Amino acid sequence: APRGPTNYARVLVAHNLAVAARLLSSGKLGEVQEGLGGSAKAAFEAMMDVGVRQGDTLHWAPESSPSGAPLSKLVDACGPGCHEAHASGPEVEMTGYALSAMVGIPPAILGQGQGRDPVAEALGVARWLLAERSPSGGWRSTQDTVVALEGLTAYAALRGRVEEHARLGARQRVPLQRGVGADHREVVGIVEQP
């Protein structure tokens, strides 16, 4: 009997169609066949349907992976707070591609107010990936590390676009006020005092 697509294939198709849909919505794609948006949405939904939820995390696994395995276990040899990652390379790679698809698919493709917020759900995916890092900071292989970092970078860039503003003030002889926003996230400001 013919088998349907594997979970890995679902994730890759969703990732690639999300990239194509993003390029289409930004005007960087020339002539495109009709129905790309509908295909991207269907692939995204199929990918989300096979995601594995554990607590407040979300990840993807091949069909043969054991379900219900703990996310990580404490390793006495490396000291308190050190966790041994148990995820396989394909799980990390699939989850990295899925995270890229979640933050990359244009919201208009999914339809506004349809009950699914991929950016909000992406937090659980980022948490899972970060919990699965090895003590050296990578994952299982160069390939899955690159894909995981690609997804995490896309997520961090998207989260960095959130408007954040604060005003700081100090009481002194000369009033001092400075605005702090997303543009100042990594800026060190020095103000000379009179």
PDB file of C-alpha atoms in Angstrom:
ATOM      1  CA  ALA A   1       0.000   0.000   0.000  1.00  0.00           C
ATOM      2  CA  PRO A   2       1.390   3.463  -0.836  1.00  0.00           C
ATOM      3  CA  ARG A   3       2.420   5.500   2.175  1.00  0.00           C
ATOM      4  CA  GLY A   4       1.541   9.138   2.653  1.00  0.00           C
ATOM      5  CA  PRO A   5       4.132  11.818   3.191  1.00  0.00           C
ATOM      6  CA  THR A   6       6.421  11.436   6.172  1.00  0.00           C
ATOM      7  CA  ASN A   7       6.525  13.986   8.954  1.00  0.00           C
ATOM      8  CA  TYR A   8       9.938  15.097   7.666  1.00  0.00           C
ATOM      9  CA  ALA A   9       8.472  15.677   4.188  1.00  0.00           C
ATOM     10  CA  ARG A  10       5.541  17.624   5.669  1.00  0.00           C
ATOM     11  CA  VAL A  11       7.919  19.943   7.532  1.00  0.00           C
ATOM     12  CA  LEU A  12      10.187  20.499   4.497  1.00  0.00           C
ATOM     13  CA  VAL A  13       7.260  21.230   2.180  1.00  0.00           C
ATOM     14  CA  ALA A  14       5.769  23.688   4.692  1.00  0.00           C
ATOM     15  CA  HIS A  15       9.158  25.395   5.135  1.00  0.00           C
ATOM     16  CA  ASN A  16       9.779  25.734   1.393  1.00  0.00           C
ATOM     17  CA  LEU A  17       6.269  26.984   0.632  1.00  0.00           C
ATOM     18  CA  ALA A  18       6.494  29.494   3.510  1.00  0.00           C
ATOM     19  CA  VAL A  19       9.710  30.844   1.969  1.00  0.00           C
ATOM     20  CA  ALA A  20       8.055  31.056  -1.461  1.00  0.00           C
ATOM     21  CA  ALA A  21       4.960  32.758  -0.005  1.00  0.00           C
ATOM     22  CA  ARG A  22       7.136  35.285   1.839  1.00  0.00           C
ATOM     23  CA  LEU A  23       8.995  36.079  -1.393  1.00  0.00           C
ATOM     24  CA  LEU A  24       5.693  36.371  -3.258  1.00  0.00           C
ATOM     25  CA  SER A  25       4.205  38.750  -0.686  1.00  0.00           C
ATOM     26  CA  SER A  26       7.329  40.917  -0.744  1.00  0.00           C
ATOM     27  CA  GLY A  27       7.222  41.163  -4.543  1.00  0.00           C
ATOM     28  CA  LYS A  28      10.569  39.370  -4.977  1.00  0.00           C
ATOM     29  CA  LEU A  29       9.039  36.477  -6.889  1.00  0.00           C
ATOM     30  CA  GLY A  30       8.197  36.997 -10.522  1.00  0.00           C
ATOM     31  CA  GLU A  31       5.522  34.968 -12.275  1.00  0.00           C
ATOM     32  CA  VAL A  32       3.997  32.456  -9.908  1.00  0.00           C
ATOM     33  CA  GLN A  33       1.508  29.712 -10.471  1.00  0.00           C
ATOM     34  CA  GLU A  34      -1.958  30.338  -9.113  1.00  0.00           C
ATOM     35  CA  GLY A  35      -2.636  28.773  -5.730  1.00  0.00           C
ATOM     36  CA  LEU A  36       0.724  29.195  -4.006  1.00  0.00           C
ATOM     37  CA  GLY A  37      -0.924  30.800  -0.977  1.00  0.00           C
ATOM     38  CA  GLY A  38      -3.467  27.995  -0.638  1.00  0.00           C
ATOM     39  CA  SER A  39      -0.739  25.368  -0.987  1.00  0.00           C
ATOM     40  CA  ALA A  40       1.408  27.112   1.614  1.00  0.00           C
ATOM     41  CA  LYS A  41      -1.511  27.272   4.051  1.00  0.00           C
ATOM     42  CA  ALA A  42      -2.412  23.590   3.529  1.00  0.00           C
ATOM     43  CA  ALA A  43       1.219  22.514   3.979  1.00  0.00           C
ATOM     44  CA  PHE A  44       1.549  24.675   7.095  1.00  0.00           C
ATOM     45  CA  GLU A  45      -1.593  23.142   8.629  1.00  0.00           C
ATOM     46  CA  ALA A  46      -0.391  19.607   7.789  1.00  0.00           C
ATOM     47  CA  MET A  47       2.949  20.396   9.458  1.00  0.00           C
ATOM     48  CA  MET A  48       1.256  21.773  12.575  1.00  0.00           C
ATOM     49  CA  ASP A  49      -0.975  18.690  12.790  1.00  0.00           C
ATOM     50  CA  VAL A  50       2.032  16.405  13.302  1.00  0.00           C
ATOM     51  CA  GLY A  51       3.838  18.598  15.849  1.00  0.00           C
ATOM     52  CA  VAL A  52       4.468  17.005  19.246  1.00  0.00           C
ATOM     53  CA  ARG A  53       3.333  19.090  22.223  1.00  0.00           C
ATOM     54  CA  GLN A  54       4.978  18.432  25.571  1.00  0.00           C
ATOM     55  CA  GLY A  55       4.082  20.875  28.299  1.00  0.00           C
ATOM     56  CA  ASP A  56       4.780  24.366  26.974  1.00  0.00           C
ATOM     57  CA  THR A  57       7.010  23.147  24.145  1.00  0.00           C
ATOM     58  CA  LEU A  58       6.392  22.023  20.590  1.00  0.00           C
ATOM     59  CA  HIS A  59       8.659  19.996  18.307  1.00  0.00           C
ATOM     60  CA  TRP A  60       8.564  17.627  15.338  1.00  0.00           C
ATOM     61  CA  ALA A  61       9.712  14.024  15.219  1.00  0.00           C
ATOM     62  CA  PRO A  62       9.958  11.268  12.628  1.00  0.00           C
ATOM     63  CA  GLU A  63       7.196   8.664  12.829  1.00  0.00           C
ATOM     64  CA  SER A  64       9.492   6.106  14.465  1.00  0.00           C
ATOM     65  CA  SER A  65      10.515   8.322  17.402  1.00  0.00           C
ATOM     66  CA  PRO A  66       9.295   7.214  20.806  1.00  0.00           C
ATOM     67  CA  SER A  67       6.583   9.493  22.119  1.00  0.00           C
ATOM     68  CA  GLY A  68       6.363  10.746  25.637  1.00  0.00           C
ATOM     69  CA  ALA A  69      10.121  10.780  26.228  1.00  0.00           C
ATOM     70  CA  PRO A  70      11.186  13.417  28.752  1.00  0.00           C
ATOM     71  CA  LEU A  71      12.458  16.639  27.218  1.00  0.00           C
ATOM     72  CA  SER A  72      15.777  16.434  29.003  1.00  0.00           C
ATOM     73  CA  LYS A  73      17.304  14.780  32.008  1.00  0.00           C
ATOM     74  CA  LEU A  74      19.663  16.093  34.591  1.00  0.00           C
ATOM     75  CA  VAL A  75      23.213  14.852  34.229  1.00  0.00           C
ATOM     76  CA  ASP A  76      25.060  14.572  37.535  1.00  0.00           C
ATOM     77  CA  ALA A  77      28.471  14.541  35.866  1.00  0.00           C
ATOM     78  CA  CYS A  78      28.179  18.054  34.457  1.00  0.00           C
ATOM     79  CA  GLY A  79      26.771  19.739  37.562  1.00  0.00           C
ATOM     80  CA  PRO A  80      23.569  21.514  38.490  1.00  0.00           C
ATOM     81  CA  GLY A  81      21.587  23.004  35.650  1.00  0.00           C
ATOM     82  CA  CYS A  82      23.384  20.986  32.976  1.00  0.00           C
ATOM     83  CA  HIS A  83      21.007  18.970  30.795  1.00  0.00           C
ATOM     84  CA  GLU A  84      21.795  16.161  28.409  1.00  0.00           C
ATOM     85  CA  ALA A  85      19.868  16.633  25.194  1.00  0.00           C
ATOM     86  CA  HIS A  86      18.085  13.501  24.065  1.00  0.00           C
ATOM     87  CA  ALA A  87      16.642  14.618  20.729  1.00  0.00           C
ATOM     88  CA  SER A  88      17.845  12.980  17.552  1.00  0.00           C
ATOM     89  CA  GLY A  89      19.424  14.985  14.751  1.00  0.00           C
ATOM     90  CA  PRO A  90      16.309  14.651  12.542  1.00  0.00           C
ATOM     91  CA  GLU A  91      14.092  15.934  15.378  1.00  0.00           C
ATOM     92  CA  VAL A  92      16.285  19.017  15.816  1.00  0.00           C
ATOM     93  CA  GLU A  93      16.493  19.593  12.069  1.00  0.00           C
ATOM     94  CA  MET A  94      12.740  19.172  11.519  1.00  0.00           C
ATOM     95  CA  THR A  95      11.990  21.502  14.423  1.00  0.00           C
ATOM     96  CA  GLY A  96      14.419  24.139  13.103  1.00  0.00           C
ATOM     97  CA  TYR A  97      12.750  24.044   9.674  1.00  0.00           C
ATOM     98  CA  ALA A  98       9.308  24.195  11.309  1.00  0.00           C
ATOM     99  CA  LEU A  99      10.325  27.238  13.383  1.00  0.00           C
ATOM    100  CA  SER A 100      11.540  28.990  10.219  1.00  0.00           C
ATOM    101  CA  ALA A 101       8.220  28.201   8.530  1.00  0.00           C
ATOM    102  CA  MET A 102       6.212  29.431  11.528  1.00  0.00           C
ATOM    103  CA  VAL A 103       7.881  32.833  11.653  1.00  0.00           C
ATOM    104  CA  GLY A 104       8.297  33.123   7.887  1.00  0.00           C
ATOM    105  CA  ILE A 105       4.833  32.432   6.559  1.00  0.00           C
ATOM    106  CA  PRO A 106       3.010  35.695   5.821  1.00  0.00           C
ATOM    107  CA  PRO A 107       0.043  36.175   8.203  1.00  0.00           C
ATOM    108  CA  ALA A 108      -2.201  36.987   5.208  1.00  0.00           C
ATOM    109  CA  ILE A 109      -1.662  33.437   3.902  1.00  0.00           C
ATOM    110  CA  LEU A 110      -3.098  31.934   7.083  1.00  0.00           C
ATOM    111  CA  GLY A 111      -5.953  34.432   7.221  1.00  0.00           C
ATOM    112  CA  GLN A 112      -6.434  36.941   9.986  1.00  0.00           C
ATOM    113  CA  GLY A 113      -8.313  35.791  13.074  1.00  0.00           C
ATOM    114  CA  GLN A 114      -8.379  32.113  12.111  1.00  0.00           C
ATOM    115  CA  GLY A 115      -7.458  31.020  15.641  1.00  0.00           C
ATOM    116  CA  ARG A 116      -3.818  30.158  14.949  1.00  0.00           C
ATOM    117  CA  ASP A 117      -0.981  32.504  15.856  1.00  0.00           C
ATOM    118  CA  PRO A 118       2.229  30.885  14.596  1.00  0.00           C
ATOM    119  CA  VAL A 119       4.438  33.553  16.166  1.00  0.00           C
ATOM    120  CA  ALA A 120       2.951  32.915  19.611  1.00  0.00           C
ATOM    121  CA  GLU A 121       3.272  29.145  19.104  1.00  0.00           C
ATOM    122  CA  ALA A 122       6.880  29.619  17.987  1.00  0.00           C
ATOM    123  CA  LEU A 123       7.922  30.438  21.560  1.00  0.00           C
ATOM    124  CA  GLY A 124       7.333  26.805  22.571  1.00  0.00           C
ATOM    125  CA  VAL A 125       9.391  25.649  19.591  1.00  0.00           C
ATOM    126  CA  ALA A 126      12.270  27.975  20.496  1.00  0.00           C
ATOM    127  CA  ARG A 127      12.125  26.723  24.099  1.00  0.00           C
ATOM    128  CA  TRP A 128      12.333  23.113  22.940  1.00  0.00           C
ATOM    129  CA  LEU A 129      15.288  23.788  20.646  1.00  0.00           C
ATOM    130  CA  LEU A 130      17.172  25.680  23.351  1.00  0.00           C
ATOM    131  CA  ALA A 131      16.522  22.912  25.895  1.00  0.00           C
ATOM    132  CA  GLU A 132      17.958  20.352  23.472  1.00  0.00           C
ATOM    133  CA  ARG A 133      21.336  22.016  23.002  1.00  0.00           C
ATOM    134  CA  SER A 134      24.403  20.133  24.107  1.00  0.00           C
ATOM    135  CA  PRO A 135      26.633  21.612  26.834  1.00  0.00           C
ATOM    136  CA  SER A 136      28.942  22.877  24.064  1.00  0.00           C
ATOM    137  CA  GLY A 137      26.084  24.971  22.604  1.00  0.00           C
ATOM    138  CA  GLY A 138      25.333  23.005  19.439  1.00  0.00           C
ATOM    139  CA  TRP A 139      23.069  20.070  18.751  1.00  0.00           C
ATOM    140  CA  ARG A 140      23.866  16.631  17.275  1.00  0.00           C
ATOM    141  CA  SER A 141      25.569  17.537  13.993  1.00  0.00           C
ATOM    142  CA  THR A 142      26.640  20.508  11.928  1.00  0.00           C
ATOM    143  CA  GLN A 143      23.551  20.091   9.708  1.00  0.00           C
ATOM    144  CA  ASP A 144      20.966  20.145  12.501  1.00  0.00           C
ATOM    145  CA  THR A 145      22.873  22.910  14.317  1.00  0.00           C
ATOM    146  CA  VAL A 146      22.776  25.128  11.215  1.00  0.00           C
ATOM    147  CA  VAL A 147      19.048  24.515  10.675  1.00  0.00           C
ATOM    148  CA  ALA A 148      18.228  25.070  14.371  1.00  0.00           C
ATOM    149  CA  LEU A 149      20.220  28.304  14.409  1.00  0.00           C
ATOM    150  CA  GLU A 150      18.484  29.455  11.214  1.00  0.00           C
ATOM    151  CA  GLY A 151      15.087  28.962  12.848  1.00  0.00           C
ATOM    152  CA  LEU A 152      16.118  30.571  16.135  1.00  0.00           C
ATOM    153  CA  THR A 153      17.666  33.525  14.301  1.00  0.00           C
ATOM    154  CA  ALA A 154      14.489  34.091  12.277  1.00  0.00           C
ATOM    155  CA  TYR A 155      12.458  33.902  15.502  1.00  0.00           C
ATOM    156  CA  ALA A 156      14.775  36.325  17.331  1.00  0.00           C
ATOM    157  CA  ALA A 157      14.670  38.768  14.416  1.00  0.00           C
ATOM    158  CA  LEU A 158      10.877  38.667  14.383  1.00  0.00           C
ATOM    159  CA  ARG A 159      10.643  39.111  18.150  1.00  0.00           C
ATOM    160  CA  GLY A 160      13.062  42.037  17.871  1.00  0.00           C
ATOM    161  CA  ARG A 161      10.546  43.918  15.722  1.00  0.00           C
ATOM    162  CA  VAL A 162       8.130  44.240  18.632  1.00  0.00           C
ATOM    163  CA  GLU A 163       7.771  47.852  19.669  1.00  0.00           C
ATOM    164  CA  GLU A 164       9.349  48.409  23.054  1.00  0.00           C
ATOM    165  CA  HIS A 165       9.649  51.851  24.538  1.00  0.00           C
ATOM    166  CA  ALA A 166      10.689  53.207  27.900  1.00  0.00           C
ATOM    167  CA  ARG A 167      11.550  56.626  29.239  1.00  0.00           C
ATOM    168  CA  LEU A 168      14.289  57.122  31.756  1.00  0.00           C
ATOM    169  CA  GLY A 169      14.738  60.157  33.920  1.00  0.00           C
ATOM    170  CA  ALA A 170      16.992  61.328  36.720  1.00  0.00           C
ATOM    171  CA  ARG A 171      16.619  64.094  39.263  1.00  0.00           C
ATOM    172  CA  GLN A 172      19.474  66.509  39.295  1.00  0.00           C
ATOM    173  CA  ARG A 173      20.107  70.192  38.780  1.00  0.00           C
ATOM    174  CA  VAL A 174      19.715  69.825  35.020  1.00  0.00           C
ATOM    175  CA  PRO A 175      16.696  67.731  33.958  1.00  0.00           C
ATOM    176  CA  LEU A 176      17.740  64.613  32.058  1.00  0.00           C
ATOM    177  CA  GLN A 177      15.413  62.474  29.987  1.00  0.00           C
ATOM    178  CA  ARG A 178      16.260  59.848  27.442  1.00  0.00           C
ATOM    179  CA  GLY A 179      14.016  57.620  25.333  1.00  0.00           C
ATOM    180  CA  VAL A 180      14.805  53.942  24.978  1.00  0.00           C
ATOM    181  CA  GLY A 181      13.243  51.842  22.246  1.00  0.00           C
ATOM    182  CA  ALA A 182      13.971  48.923  19.965  1.00  0.00           C
ATOM    183  CA  ASP A 183      16.544  51.063  18.085  1.00  0.00           C
ATOM    184  CA  HIS A 184      18.582  51.313  21.288  1.00  0.00           C
ATOM    185  CA  ARG A 185      18.524  47.641  22.222  1.00  0.00           C
ATOM    186  CA  GLU A 186      22.300  47.190  21.991  1.00  0.00           C
ATOM    187  CA  VAL A 187      23.416  50.784  22.366  1.00  0.00           C
ATOM    188  CA  VAL A 188      25.379  51.941  25.358  1.00  0.00           C
ATOM    189  CA  GLY A 189      24.667  55.559  26.122  1.00  0.00           C
ATOM    190  CA  ILE A 190      26.932  57.757  28.179  1.00  0.00           C
ATOM    191  CA  VAL A 191      25.635  61.066  29.448  1.00  0.00           C
ATOM    192  CA  GLU A 192      28.113  63.547  30.903  1.00  0.00           C
ATOM    193  CA  GLN A 193      26.917  65.066  34.161  1.00  0.00           C
ATOM    194  CA  PRO A 194      27.436  68.816  34.713  1.00  0.00           C
TER     195      PRO A 194
END
